[in-house]
XYZ file of C-alpha atoms in Angstrom:
777
model
C -0.063 0.019 0.042
C 1.091 3.559 -0.645
C 2.621 5.351 2.329
C 0.885 8.393 3.512
C 2.664 11.670 2.553
C 4.863 13.094 5.172
C 3.971 16.234 6.950
C 5.318 19.325 5.241
C 8.662 20.350 6.832
C 10.305 23.645 6.982
C 13.643 23.730 8.711
C 13.894 26.341 11.371
C 15.214 29.475 9.799
C 16.625 32.197 12.002
C 14.973 35.477 11.253
C 17.456 37.109 8.872
C 18.126 40.718 8.818
C 15.508 42.553 6.882
C 18.145 43.715 4.460
C 19.145 40.136 3.489
C 17.269 39.077 0.314
C 16.930 35.650 -1.249
C 19.844 35.570 -3.752
C 18.709 32.336 -5.469
C 16.252 29.465 -5.291
C 17.832 26.035 -5.855
C 15.454 23.217 -6.946
C 16.637 19.625 -6.157
C 15.173 16.238 -6.627
C 13.132 16.874 -9.760
C 13.671 14.592 -12.724
C 10.415 14.864 -14.733
C 9.133 18.324 -13.837
C 10.997 21.352 -15.191
C 12.726 23.642 -12.668
C 11.037 26.673 -14.206
C 7.627 25.033 -13.740
C 8.331 24.435 -9.996
C 9.517 28.041 -9.589
C 6.310 29.275 -11.287
C 4.198 27.513 -8.598
C 6.117 29.183 -5.697
C 5.022 32.398 -4.054
C 8.489 33.413 -2.927
C 10.957 34.371 -5.678
C 14.606 35.468 -5.880
C 14.905 39.011 -4.567
C 12.172 38.453 -1.965
C 13.210 38.470 1.706
C 13.255 35.412 3.844
C 9.708 35.862 5.102
C 8.106 32.940 7.067
C 4.659 33.624 5.687
C 5.908 33.577 2.106
C 7.775 30.367 2.695
C 4.668 28.670 4.208
C 2.495 29.731 1.325
C 5.107 28.478 -1.198
C 5.202 25.075 0.569
C 1.398 24.689 0.551
C 1.218 25.724 -3.094
C 3.673 23.083 -4.157
C 1.734 20.358 -2.289
C -1.520 21.576 -3.801
C -0.260 20.893 -7.298
C -0.491 17.151 -6.588
C 2.853 16.656 -8.368
C 4.942 15.959 -5.271
C 5.010 13.335 -2.589
C 7.269 15.359 -0.363
C 8.591 18.982 -0.298
C 11.281 20.527 2.009
C 12.428 24.064 2.114
C 15.910 24.841 3.549
C 17.943 27.989 3.794
C 21.678 27.759 2.989
C 23.181 31.125 3.481
C 21.141 33.482 1.296
C 20.094 30.616 -0.986
C 16.716 28.858 -0.608
C 17.018 25.109 -1.340
C 13.846 23.356 -2.376
C 13.945 19.521 -2.127
C 11.076 17.713 -3.908
C 10.095 14.096 -4.206
C 7.901 13.710 -7.295
C 4.706 11.602 -7.323
C 4.952 8.599 -9.581
C 3.312 8.328 -12.981
C 0.318 5.969 -13.490
C 1.238 3.118 -15.803
C -2.172 1.465 -16.000
C -5.478 1.260 -14.200
C -7.122 -2.090 -13.507
C -10.581 -2.933 -12.085
C -11.014 -6.369 -10.453
C -14.231 -7.894 -9.167
C -16.654 -5.676 -11.200
C -19.450 -7.504 -12.955
C -22.543 -5.284 -12.914
C -20.430 -2.243 -13.992
C -18.212 -2.432 -17.071
C -14.623 -1.214 -17.032
C -15.407 1.531 -19.523
C -18.291 2.859 -17.317
C -16.013 3.004 -14.328
C -13.194 4.636 -16.379
C -15.526 7.427 -17.399
C -16.268 8.509 -13.826
C -12.777 8.524 -12.394
C -10.281 11.322 -12.964
C -7.160 9.210 -12.896
C -5.690 8.221 -16.280
C -2.687 6.266 -17.594
C 0.440 8.565 -17.894
C -1.097 10.993 -15.405
C 0.464 11.932 -12.097
C -0.542 9.692 -9.238
C -1.632 11.280 -5.986
C -3.194 9.698 -2.851
C -5.917 12.395 -2.806
C -6.908 11.600 -6.332
C -7.166 7.910 -5.596
C -9.378 8.621 -2.585
C -11.700 10.832 -4.730
C -11.880 8.193 -7.457
C -12.715 5.535 -4.902
C -15.744 7.582 -3.818
C -16.823 8.025 -7.464
C -16.746 4.261 -8.039
C -18.839 3.783 -4.880
C -21.261 6.318 -6.330
C -21.617 4.177 -9.473
C -22.602 1.189 -7.317
C -24.916 3.367 -5.244
C -26.867 4.172 -8.465
C -27.077 0.391 -8.983
C -28.526 0.021 -5.434
C -25.311 -1.709 -4.212
C -24.663 0.341 -1.131
C -22.793 -2.428 0.585
C -20.094 -2.450 -2.181
C -16.452 -1.846 -1.132
C -13.549 -0.537 -3.215
C -9.941 -1.017 -2.074
C -7.205 0.680 -4.088
C -3.851 -1.111 -4.409
C -0.697 0.501 -5.591
C 2.036 -1.596 -7.266
C 5.339 0.313 -7.660
C 7.298 -0.191 -10.881
C 10.687 0.961 -12.146
C 11.248 4.549 -13.279
C 8.876 5.988 -10.689
C 5.806 4.394 -12.257
C 2.778 2.638 -10.513
C -0.049 0.373 -11.468
C -3.361 1.266 -9.733
C -5.688 -1.646 -9.028
C -9.167 -1.143 -7.685
C -10.340 -4.281 -5.921
C -14.185 -4.213 -5.948
C -16.519 -6.233 -3.880
C -19.912 -5.486 -5.476
C -22.031 -7.086 -2.732
C -25.726 -7.765 -3.179
C -28.252 -5.064 -4.182
C -29.485 -2.974 -1.255
C -33.234 -3.457 -1.489
C -36.090 -1.633 0.227
C -37.176 -3.699 3.311
C -39.897 -1.436 4.567
C -41.922 1.654 3.387
C -43.533 3.481 6.247
C -46.064 6.390 6.168
C -46.416 8.597 9.239
C -49.293 11.025 9.693
C -51.746 9.521 7.222
C -55.302 9.242 8.376
C -57.551 9.538 5.322
C -55.768 6.778 3.402
C -54.336 3.608 4.614
C -50.619 2.780 4.318
C -51.518 0.024 1.798
C -53.346 2.616 -0.404
C -50.400 5.028 -0.292
C -47.993 2.230 -1.076
C -49.771 1.951 -4.373
C -49.164 5.676 -5.092
C -45.418 5.771 -4.592
C -43.052 4.170 -7.052
C -40.679 2.788 -4.433
C -41.826 -0.765 -3.406
C -40.876 -3.194 -0.706
C -38.930 -6.118 -1.904
C -40.909 -9.172 -2.850
C -40.147 -12.427 -4.657
C -42.136 -11.447 -7.735
C -40.234 -8.283 -8.389
C -37.347 -10.038 -10.080
C -38.013 -8.136 -13.277
C -38.565 -4.777 -11.695
C -36.252 -2.204 -10.109
C -38.886 -0.422 -7.996
C -37.586 -2.261 -4.847
C -34.070 -0.741 -5.304
C -33.304 2.241 -3.203
C -32.709 5.423 -5.229
C -32.585 8.924 -3.565
C -34.034 10.585 -6.657
C -36.922 8.214 -6.637
C -37.704 9.155 -3.016
C -37.984 12.811 -4.049
C -40.216 11.746 -6.983
C -42.413 9.744 -4.571
C -42.829 12.787 -2.357
C -44.167 14.617 -5.369
C -46.401 11.729 -6.287
C -47.888 11.885 -2.776
C -48.396 15.588 -3.016
C -50.206 15.288 -6.345
C -52.278 12.392 -5.013
C -53.499 14.327 -1.972
C -54.192 17.495 -3.987
C -56.197 15.408 -6.424
C -58.297 14.058 -3.547
C -59.166 17.367 -1.881
C -56.287 17.961 0.612
C -55.331 21.526 -0.356
C -53.070 22.035 2.666
C -51.181 18.746 2.383
C -47.449 18.846 3.162
C -44.592 16.365 3.164
C -42.580 17.045 6.284
C -39.842 14.596 5.599
C -38.907 11.827 3.231
C -35.916 9.698 4.339
C -34.191 6.537 3.517
C -32.222 4.846 6.369
C -29.609 2.234 5.627
C -29.621 -0.780 7.991
C -26.613 -1.545 10.059
C -25.531 -4.504 7.818
C -25.905 -2.199 4.752
C -28.165 -4.818 3.083
C -31.582 -3.000 3.150
C -33.236 0.379 3.334
C -36.080 1.662 5.495
C -37.943 4.520 3.860
C -40.244 6.804 5.896
C -42.579 9.431 4.546
C -43.778 11.873 7.222
C -46.746 14.006 6.226
C -49.380 16.381 7.398
C -52.740 15.814 5.604
C -54.753 18.784 6.758
C -58.535 19.022 6.147
C -60.282 17.790 3.025
C -62.043 20.356 0.851
C -64.959 20.257 -1.610
C -65.665 22.621 -4.366
C -68.335 25.249 -3.589
C -68.863 28.245 -5.858
C -67.370 28.218 -9.326
C -67.387 31.256 -11.605
C -65.601 32.995 -14.486
C -64.189 36.534 -14.599
C -63.197 37.816 -18.000
C -61.310 41.018 -18.942
C -60.876 39.746 -22.518
C -62.608 41.940 -25.104
C -65.672 40.282 -26.722
C -65.483 37.352 -24.339
C -68.098 37.471 -21.596
C -67.948 35.536 -18.354
C -71.480 34.195 -19.064
C -70.422 32.726 -22.411
C -67.506 30.890 -20.700
C -69.389 29.398 -17.704
C -70.666 26.505 -19.810
C -67.051 25.375 -20.285
C -66.569 24.682 -16.596
C -66.448 20.823 -16.535
C -66.309 20.549 -12.704
C -69.339 20.278 -10.465
C -70.425 21.632 -7.101
C -69.702 19.405 -4.150
C -66.954 17.324 -5.735
C -63.717 16.842 -3.884
C -61.127 19.498 -4.783
C -58.916 18.175 -7.552
C -55.909 20.399 -8.437
C -55.024 18.533 -11.699
C -58.649 18.572 -12.898
C -58.823 22.280 -12.238
C -55.627 23.033 -14.162
C -56.818 20.807 -17.069
C -60.085 22.681 -17.184
C -58.262 25.988 -17.303
C -55.917 24.674 -20.097
C -58.801 23.451 -22.147
C -60.603 26.785 -21.805
C -57.352 28.624 -22.770
C -56.790 26.427 -25.821
C -60.390 26.806 -26.901
C -60.062 30.592 -26.803
C -56.785 30.617 -28.610
C -58.273 28.385 -31.286
C -61.170 30.910 -31.776
C -59.020 33.890 -32.581
C -57.686 35.012 -29.196
C -54.069 33.860 -29.361
C -52.936 35.691 -26.282
C -55.793 34.578 -23.985
C -54.715 33.383 -20.613
C -56.847 31.506 -18.068
C -55.665 31.395 -14.464
C -57.593 29.398 -11.802
C -57.833 31.181 -8.431
C -59.019 29.493 -5.185
C -60.278 30.790 -1.930
C -60.370 28.397 1.045
C -62.962 28.327 3.788
C -61.353 26.194 6.503
C -64.456 26.293 8.725
C -66.791 24.852 6.119
C -63.922 23.031 4.418
C -64.889 24.319 1.030
C -63.037 26.007 -1.856
C -64.433 28.730 -4.136
C -62.976 28.569 -7.569
C -62.619 31.408 -10.060
C -61.303 31.135 -13.621
C -59.761 34.488 -14.465
C -59.624 35.140 -18.185
C -57.271 37.945 -19.377
C -55.025 38.836 -22.221
C -51.410 37.865 -21.783
C -48.442 39.824 -23.159
C -48.424 40.043 -26.922
C -45.489 38.168 -28.292
C -44.712 37.243 -31.906
C -42.266 34.734 -33.390
C -39.416 36.526 -35.122
C -37.214 33.671 -36.036
C -37.191 29.853 -35.733
C -33.780 28.087 -35.673
C -33.393 24.318 -36.088
C -30.235 22.822 -34.582
C -28.770 19.359 -34.294
C -30.427 17.688 -37.230
C -27.909 16.122 -39.477
C -30.296 13.716 -41.355
C -33.833 15.033 -40.877
C -34.567 17.904 -43.219
C -35.446 21.303 -41.678
C -38.823 21.340 -43.304
C -39.791 18.025 -41.663
C -39.295 19.719 -38.290
C -40.759 23.128 -39.157
C -43.994 21.719 -40.525
C -44.656 19.997 -37.211
C -44.367 23.142 -35.164
C -47.683 24.900 -34.210
C -46.242 28.334 -35.182
C -44.161 29.965 -37.909
C -42.260 33.227 -38.236
C -44.669 36.155 -37.616
C -47.229 34.089 -35.762
C -48.441 34.907 -32.238
C -46.461 33.061 -29.541
C -47.734 31.696 -26.215
C -46.105 29.485 -23.607
C -48.383 26.635 -24.720
C -46.750 26.765 -28.156
C -43.398 25.982 -26.560
C -44.958 23.062 -24.604
C -46.723 21.517 -27.565
C -43.788 22.041 -29.900
C -41.702 19.783 -27.668
C -44.364 17.153 -27.418
C -45.029 17.140 -31.153
C -41.353 16.709 -32.047
C -40.911 13.976 -29.460
C -43.886 12.125 -30.866
C -42.194 11.893 -34.275
C -39.848 9.360 -32.859
C -36.887 10.664 -34.744
C -35.008 12.162 -31.838
C -33.348 11.143 -28.586
C -33.895 14.541 -26.929
C -35.804 17.670 -27.880
C -35.522 21.075 -26.272
C -37.382 24.248 -27.245
C -35.697 27.411 -26.107
C -36.642 31.026 -26.495
C -34.515 34.171 -26.523
C -35.560 37.887 -26.831
C -35.943 39.163 -30.351
C -35.139 42.528 -31.843
C -38.044 44.167 -30.155
C -39.794 43.739 -26.723
C -42.761 41.916 -28.356
C -40.626 39.557 -30.451
C -39.059 36.199 -29.531
C -36.660 33.840 -31.234
C -37.398 30.121 -30.966
C -34.658 27.497 -31.059
C -35.496 23.845 -31.593
C -32.466 21.722 -30.501
C -32.699 18.032 -31.372
C -30.456 14.978 -31.029
C -31.257 12.484 -33.651
C -31.503 8.729 -33.143
C -31.540 5.748 -35.516
C -34.967 5.382 -37.206
C -34.427 2.159 -38.980
C -35.887 -1.056 -37.575
C -35.120 -4.688 -38.254
C -37.188 -7.220 -36.420
C -37.642 -10.878 -36.071
C -40.578 -12.165 -34.126
C -42.441 -15.220 -33.080
C -45.364 -16.314 -31.016
C -48.763 -17.931 -31.008
C -52.241 -16.527 -31.602
C -55.597 -18.245 -31.548
C -56.296 -16.908 -35.017
C -53.155 -17.798 -36.909
C -51.508 -20.447 -34.757
C -47.741 -20.617 -34.353
C -46.217 -17.692 -36.209
C -42.979 -16.016 -37.122
C -42.513 -12.572 -38.579
C -39.833 -10.500 -40.272
C -39.894 -6.679 -40.497
C -37.662 -4.074 -42.086
C -38.765 -0.486 -41.670
C -37.382 3.073 -42.011
C -39.480 5.628 -40.253
C -37.563 8.654 -41.562
C -36.524 7.719 -45.071
C -33.570 9.882 -46.171
C -34.584 12.425 -43.566
C -37.896 13.186 -45.403
C -40.178 11.899 -42.654
C -41.558 9.242 -45.021
C -42.184 5.881 -43.433
C -41.331 2.817 -45.532
C -41.206 -0.861 -44.638
C -41.716 -4.430 -45.351
C -43.388 -6.951 -43.073
C -43.900 -10.686 -43.526
C -45.674 -13.205 -41.433
C -45.509 -16.965 -41.762
C -48.037 -18.907 -39.594
C -49.585 -22.365 -39.566
C -52.901 -21.040 -40.845
C -51.874 -17.850 -42.575
C -49.096 -16.276 -44.590
C -48.850 -12.542 -45.235
C -46.454 -9.979 -46.814
C -46.834 -6.257 -47.055
C -44.729 -3.487 -48.593
C -45.810 0.044 -47.472
C -44.915 3.593 -48.031
C -46.465 6.520 -46.085
C -45.884 10.233 -46.454
C -47.317 12.055 -43.372
C -47.197 15.407 -45.163
C -48.066 14.743 -48.729
C -47.554 17.725 -51.083
C -46.494 19.710 -48.077
C -50.033 19.881 -46.860
C -52.141 18.344 -44.044
C -52.435 15.133 -45.964
C -51.267 11.597 -45.028
C -50.803 9.511 -48.209
C -49.577 5.966 -48.638
C -49.466 2.901 -50.691
C -49.530 -0.812 -49.633
C -48.709 -3.808 -51.857
C -49.844 -6.994 -50.114
C -50.277 -10.694 -50.438
C -52.318 -12.822 -48.004
C -52.887 -16.580 -48.047
C -55.400 -17.934 -45.456
C -55.881 -21.627 -44.794
C -59.027 -21.870 -42.852
C -59.077 -25.670 -42.633
C -59.588 -25.687 -38.875
C -62.938 -23.862 -38.942
C -63.715 -23.397 -42.618
C -63.575 -25.825 -45.549
C -61.746 -23.599 -48.060
C -58.652 -21.417 -48.483
C -58.381 -17.867 -49.623
C -55.624 -15.919 -51.405
C -55.576 -12.105 -51.741
C -53.026 -10.117 -53.725
C -53.419 -6.443 -54.370
C -52.629 -2.819 -53.853
C -54.118 -0.081 -51.615
C -53.794 3.675 -52.020
C -54.413 5.604 -48.855
C -55.020 9.288 -47.916
C -56.057 10.968 -44.748
C -56.351 14.449 -43.254
C -57.472 16.180 -40.100
C -60.120 18.837 -39.786
C -58.973 19.723 -36.203
C -57.440 18.045 -33.175
C -60.348 15.584 -32.903
C -61.904 15.146 -36.300
C -60.185 13.306 -39.188
C -61.056 11.462 -42.308
C -59.350 8.729 -44.322
C -59.853 7.454 -47.832
C -58.521 4.349 -49.559
C -58.772 2.592 -52.847
C -58.056 -1.135 -52.980
C -57.655 -3.397 -56.014
C -57.454 -6.998 -54.996
C -57.109 -10.213 -56.956
C -58.798 -12.984 -54.996
C -58.916 -16.718 -55.332
C -61.092 -19.237 -53.408
C -59.925 -22.852 -53.560
C -59.173 -26.075 -51.719
C -62.871 -26.626 -51.002
C -63.680 -30.105 -49.691
C -65.742 -32.366 -51.900
C -68.510 -32.420 -49.351
C -68.314 -28.754 -48.443
C -71.667 -26.911 -48.417
C -72.987 -25.934 -51.789
C -72.784 -22.322 -50.607
C -69.000 -22.802 -50.182
C -68.535 -24.680 -53.416
C -70.177 -21.846 -55.300
C -67.317 -19.574 -54.156
C -64.693 -21.630 -55.945
C -62.724 -19.465 -58.413
C -61.386 -16.038 -59.014
C -62.818 -12.524 -58.414
C -61.458 -9.017 -58.749
C -62.367 -6.468 -56.036
C -62.173 -2.724 -56.832
C -63.230 -0.884 -53.719
C -63.307 2.737 -52.487
C -63.491 3.239 -48.723
C -63.751 6.163 -46.345
C -63.846 6.579 -42.562
C -64.713 9.654 -40.624
C -63.340 9.653 -37.065
C -64.070 11.858 -34.068
C -61.640 11.033 -31.235
C -61.346 12.761 -27.822
C -59.530 9.899 -26.012
C -56.548 10.852 -23.877
C -54.375 8.292 -25.609
C -54.674 5.829 -28.409
C -53.261 2.809 -26.581
C -55.080 1.704 -23.432
C -57.258 4.954 -23.176
C -58.437 6.059 -19.815
C -61.100 8.644 -20.685
C -62.823 10.166 -23.671
C -64.679 8.699 -26.532
C -64.222 7.837 -30.233
C -66.830 7.490 -33.020
C -66.048 6.085 -36.452
C -68.447 6.092 -39.419
C -67.189 4.409 -42.570
C -68.320 2.893 -45.865
C -67.021 0.721 -48.715
C -68.186 1.006 -52.228
C -67.225 -1.952 -54.495
C -67.834 -1.662 -58.235
C -65.397 0.808 -59.775
C -64.368 -1.871 -62.206
C -63.829 -5.484 -61.075
C -66.656 -7.888 -60.778
C -67.883 -7.179 -57.246
C -70.846 -4.855 -56.576
C -71.824 -3.950 -53.054
C -72.191 -1.138 -50.590
C -71.054 -1.728 -47.011
C -71.544 0.695 -44.138
C -70.056 0.582 -40.685
C -70.308 2.568 -37.488
C -68.681 1.960 -34.106
C -68.149 3.949 -31.012
C -66.312 3.545 -27.647
C -66.689 5.535 -24.421
C -64.135 5.390 -21.644
C -64.942 6.466 -18.117
C -62.174 6.857 -15.430
C -63.046 5.614 -11.949
C -60.354 7.732 -10.223
C -62.692 9.533 -7.934
C -64.417 6.294 -6.804
C -61.395 3.923 -6.611
C -58.741 6.511 -5.772
C -56.257 5.646 -8.588
C -55.833 5.640 -12.340
C -55.890 1.905 -12.835
C -59.648 1.467 -13.016
C -61.471 2.264 -16.204
C -64.979 1.422 -17.504
C -65.470 1.261 -21.234
C -68.569 0.770 -23.437
C -68.291 -0.162 -27.060
C -70.938 -0.631 -29.769
C -70.918 -1.119 -33.440
C -73.074 -2.071 -36.455
C -72.645 -2.852 -40.104
C -74.735 -3.607 -43.144
C -73.856 -4.744 -46.647
C -76.118 -4.685 -49.735
C -75.609 -5.574 -53.358
C -76.146 -3.324 -56.270
C -75.975 -3.877 -60.017
C -76.134 -7.708 -59.764
C -73.467 -8.187 -57.097
C -71.908 -11.675 -56.760
C -72.647 -11.958 -53.052
C -69.328 -13.658 -52.196
C -69.328 -14.866 -48.619
C -65.777 -13.628 -48.084
C -67.075 -10.068 -48.066
C -69.768 -10.810 -45.441
C -69.621 -9.776 -41.767
C -68.411 -12.471 -39.338
C -69.073 -12.462 -35.567
C -66.896 -14.090 -32.933
C -63.377 -14.117 -31.692
C -62.215 -10.612 -30.776
C -65.639 -9.155 -31.606
C -67.526 -11.596 -29.344
C -65.300 -13.320 -26.756
C -66.323 -16.783 -25.765
C -67.084 -17.789 -29.343
C -64.897 -19.052 -32.189
C -64.012 -16.655 -35.075
C -67.072 -16.596 -37.245
C -68.760 -18.940 -34.874
C -71.972 -16.917 -34.510
C -74.505 -16.358 -37.237
C -75.673 -18.208 -40.434
C -74.073 -21.561 -41.183
C -74.841 -24.704 -43.152
C -73.942 -28.376 -42.858
C -71.690 -30.228 -45.311
C -73.223 -32.246 -48.171
C -74.195 -35.714 -47.151
C -72.284 -38.669 -48.668
C -74.011 -41.745 -50.158
C -74.364 -43.236 -46.731
C -76.170 -40.129 -45.571
C -73.284 -38.805 -43.431
C -70.944 -35.962 -44.425
C -67.292 -36.576 -44.661
C -66.584 -33.862 -42.221
C -68.832 -32.996 -39.222
C -68.120 -29.310 -38.926
C -70.472 -26.700 -40.248
C -69.531 -24.101 -42.875
C -69.624 -20.487 -41.648
C -71.467 -18.249 -44.157
C -71.254 -14.847 -42.456
C -74.103 -12.375 -42.695
C -75.437 -9.137 -44.152
C -76.168 -7.212 -40.945
C -74.213 -7.324 -37.702
C -74.304 -5.481 -34.388
C -72.100 -5.708 -31.344
C -72.002 -4.164 -27.857
C -69.551 -4.618 -24.977
C -69.023 -3.397 -21.457
C -65.669 -3.848 -19.827
C -63.971 -2.953 -16.550
C -60.153 -2.786 -16.497
C -58.669 -3.149 -13.010
C -55.380 -3.640 -11.200
C -54.483 -7.069 -9.808
C -53.061 -6.940 -6.298
C -49.372 -7.802 -6.125
C -49.300 -8.278 -9.945
C -49.429 -4.607 -11.202
C -45.709 -4.245 -10.602
C -45.137 -7.100 -13.003
C -47.196 -5.360 -15.687
C -50.307 -7.469 -15.329
C -53.761 -5.872 -15.458
C -57.130 -7.608 -15.308
C -60.443 -7.098 -17.004
C -64.016 -8.221 -16.690
C -66.285 -8.046 -19.737
C -69.756 -8.666 -21.038
C -70.068 -8.990 -24.829
C -73.202 -9.101 -26.931
C -73.906 -9.274 -30.647
C -76.041 -10.605 -33.445
C -75.702 -11.503 -37.094
C -78.212 -12.280 -39.725
C -79.037 -11.995 -43.426
C -78.116 -14.854 -45.767
C -75.921 -13.381 -48.391
C -74.747 -16.083 -50.756
C -74.417 -16.469 -54.539
C -77.298 -18.990 -54.741
C -79.948 -20.028 -52.148
C -80.676 -23.726 -51.518
C -83.120 -23.223 -48.620
C -86.268 -24.469 -50.343
C -87.242 -28.077 -50.873
C -87.686 -27.332 -54.585
C -83.946 -26.958 -54.697
C -83.640 -30.653 -54.082
C -81.243 -32.438 -54.313
C -79.081 -29.379 -53.388
C -81.452 -28.432 -50.619
C -79.207 -27.114 -47.772
C -80.869 -25.426 -44.812
C -79.185 -22.534 -43.076
C -79.096 -22.312 -39.241
C -78.928 -19.384 -36.772
C -79.881 -16.776 -39.280
C -81.280 -14.459 -36.586
C -80.641 -11.129 -34.819
C -81.491 -12.644 -31.414
C -78.611 -11.405 -29.235
C -75.864 -13.807 -28.260
C -74.236 -12.893 -24.913
C -71.008 -13.905 -23.152
C -69.129 -12.835 -20.117
C -65.697 -13.480 -18.784
C -62.429 -12.233 -17.430
C -59.037 -11.644 -18.983
C -55.546 -10.407 -18.270
C -53.016 -8.350 -20.226
C -49.393 -8.956 -19.275
C -46.605 -6.770 -20.566
C -44.047 -9.526 -20.076
C -40.291 -9.316 -20.886
C -41.050 -11.735 -23.671
C -43.915 -9.786 -25.275
C -47.547 -8.782 -24.765
C -49.692 -11.644 -23.629
C -53.472 -11.412 -23.743
C -55.628 -14.127 -22.214
C -59.497 -14.102 -22.150
C -61.722 -16.668 -20.579
C -65.182 -16.238 -22.051
C -68.374 -18.133 -21.075
C -71.520 -17.905 -23.242
C -74.575 -16.840 -21.358
C -76.971 -17.097 -24.279
C -76.149 -18.706 -27.627
C -77.781 -20.278 -30.679
C -78.116 -24.050 -30.966
C -75.282 -24.390 -33.422
C -73.027 -21.492 -32.398
C -69.375 -22.583 -31.989
C -67.936 -21.581 -28.599
C -64.337 -21.054 -27.558
C -63.695 -20.957 -23.818
C -60.093 -19.725 -23.848
C -58.574 -17.276 -26.209
C -55.008 -16.040 -25.990
C -52.305 -14.402 -28.067
C -48.632 -13.898 -27.646
C -45.941 -12.282 -29.698
C -42.809 -10.228 -29.388
C -40.116 -8.691 -31.592
C -36.601 -9.717 -30.638
């Protein structure tokens, strides 16, 4: 081990006469460091007098450089001799015993480098930095022992012996001062969790000081959301156990009284905007518990509405007045005009691949437009949603005038190409594998291009797609798909189907909620592999057809998010017109809606959601349409859980053989002309499983399908010997109920639904368990 540096020594120097100056400074012992360099560090210089204070300061300065192991000052006559012992040079740095932290990661944090000057102080500082790395990995019991190996020519090897120890996990989370909510309820609010056997994939049970601060903020938001206006976190601490193997976290709080909303009003100083006209936009109600986030969201919605109606500088500030005696809060939305600011210049920085125009067209403002703080907020969100950048920052600086501002969008690009291999199993397609090659920002133009292919036991599919999200530099999304699909329905149908074609797509938005899409599809279709005893209705489908179809969908969407929405609604109205060429002639209309209701105020968290869904569709021929059953509506599977795909609705038996029995016993699904569905579902957290990414659901599904739409009918006895009756051609509702789970596992998204029919037709085909699994890797 390296010896500790000796205490600085200054030989006793007799006070010289004041007239005796230092004639010279003689440096001895240096071999690597230039004499002039050492002299430059010293406070005392030739010509100065032998002053004890100057000598002491020179000594301290030389030690402070870190270049010397020992320094001695000695007076010989009128000459000051400086004897130095240089610190060695680091030859190499070695880490031993590190497994959870790589050598390069540890090298980045330490200041010591090969060929640098070694100093004990630097080694001690680097040891603490290494311990800091392990603290970030929740290994607070780790130890780091430096070892110095001396080499020839005043060189040393530095070896850091590391004992990583086990992760220091959270043993106990305690809440002090909570009365309105139990400790178990608050434990579900904070992100830090007590260690448990099932958290082997999570890091929430690892102690992190920053997470403790974040948890304190989560608690503050939770209490404000539930009416506790005066809530305070008094202390949030993490205490390490004596054996350094676990942490005990304590949150000390003061809840204060719980408040309800009382009077709510609007005050407006904005010209042409009256308070009376704005009161209808208050979405809160009298008597509800005070909810700080809901109030702020209401104010933001009102502000955005005003800015969208021609008041770009409108500002809405919520003001509250407490009444502690009645435990109520009066709420006032103050509407005023904010400072007038205009965008003078927009600078785009950091993009080396993405074209400037791709970024500029996404921004909600341009040069000369009015500028508000919300513009800055949404600019950042919009650019992040592109998925082209690692980081996005929007900065503003004063312009050339007090009412002008310069905007700078600074981005750091990330790879936008994607190559994926996948595998899994689904109830629909069986065992499957997929291959994908995509580029989401082709040549920096923002165009999305890709190829996907799926090979499964019952289905093969390939698709080449190209999508321009800003076609012709306008609010138009345009794209093209070239596809090929081969379905082998032999498990529940007695024929196979091939589709090969092209789709042209276009879409645009009217506003933030209303959008419309159009598509034209030309598909070459082939029905084959029908069994010899398949129903006559199926055998009539054998052969080729060409589908030329124009489709449109109008969507009104207010959901808070597209994936796993929590609140809001969506309504879609669409139609298909087949007959622009080809040999299919039909009109098909569809409408569906979904409404999501959060149960936050009832259940006390965001994990509970009630959703209602409904839909209907109708198809009718025109101009002598072919009535191919592959264009019909089918009910079952995902649209009606508890039943097989296509397992509800019209069907027919196979053709009897000579002995009177068909060669296959299954029925042939024919689909129908008119279909309706309805569903109610509750999504809920599963105790002790939410941390593993598992959520539960309970559902009730209902639907009906009728209307025999086939090329020829054989339902009358006069059609003998081809007489083939059709069963379950009725709109009588079929109902099922069940439970399911969705698991975001490390291996992919797993969906499992257990559906039990409550009411079904005599010949409806049920399916108790339905599951799907898949993941890119």
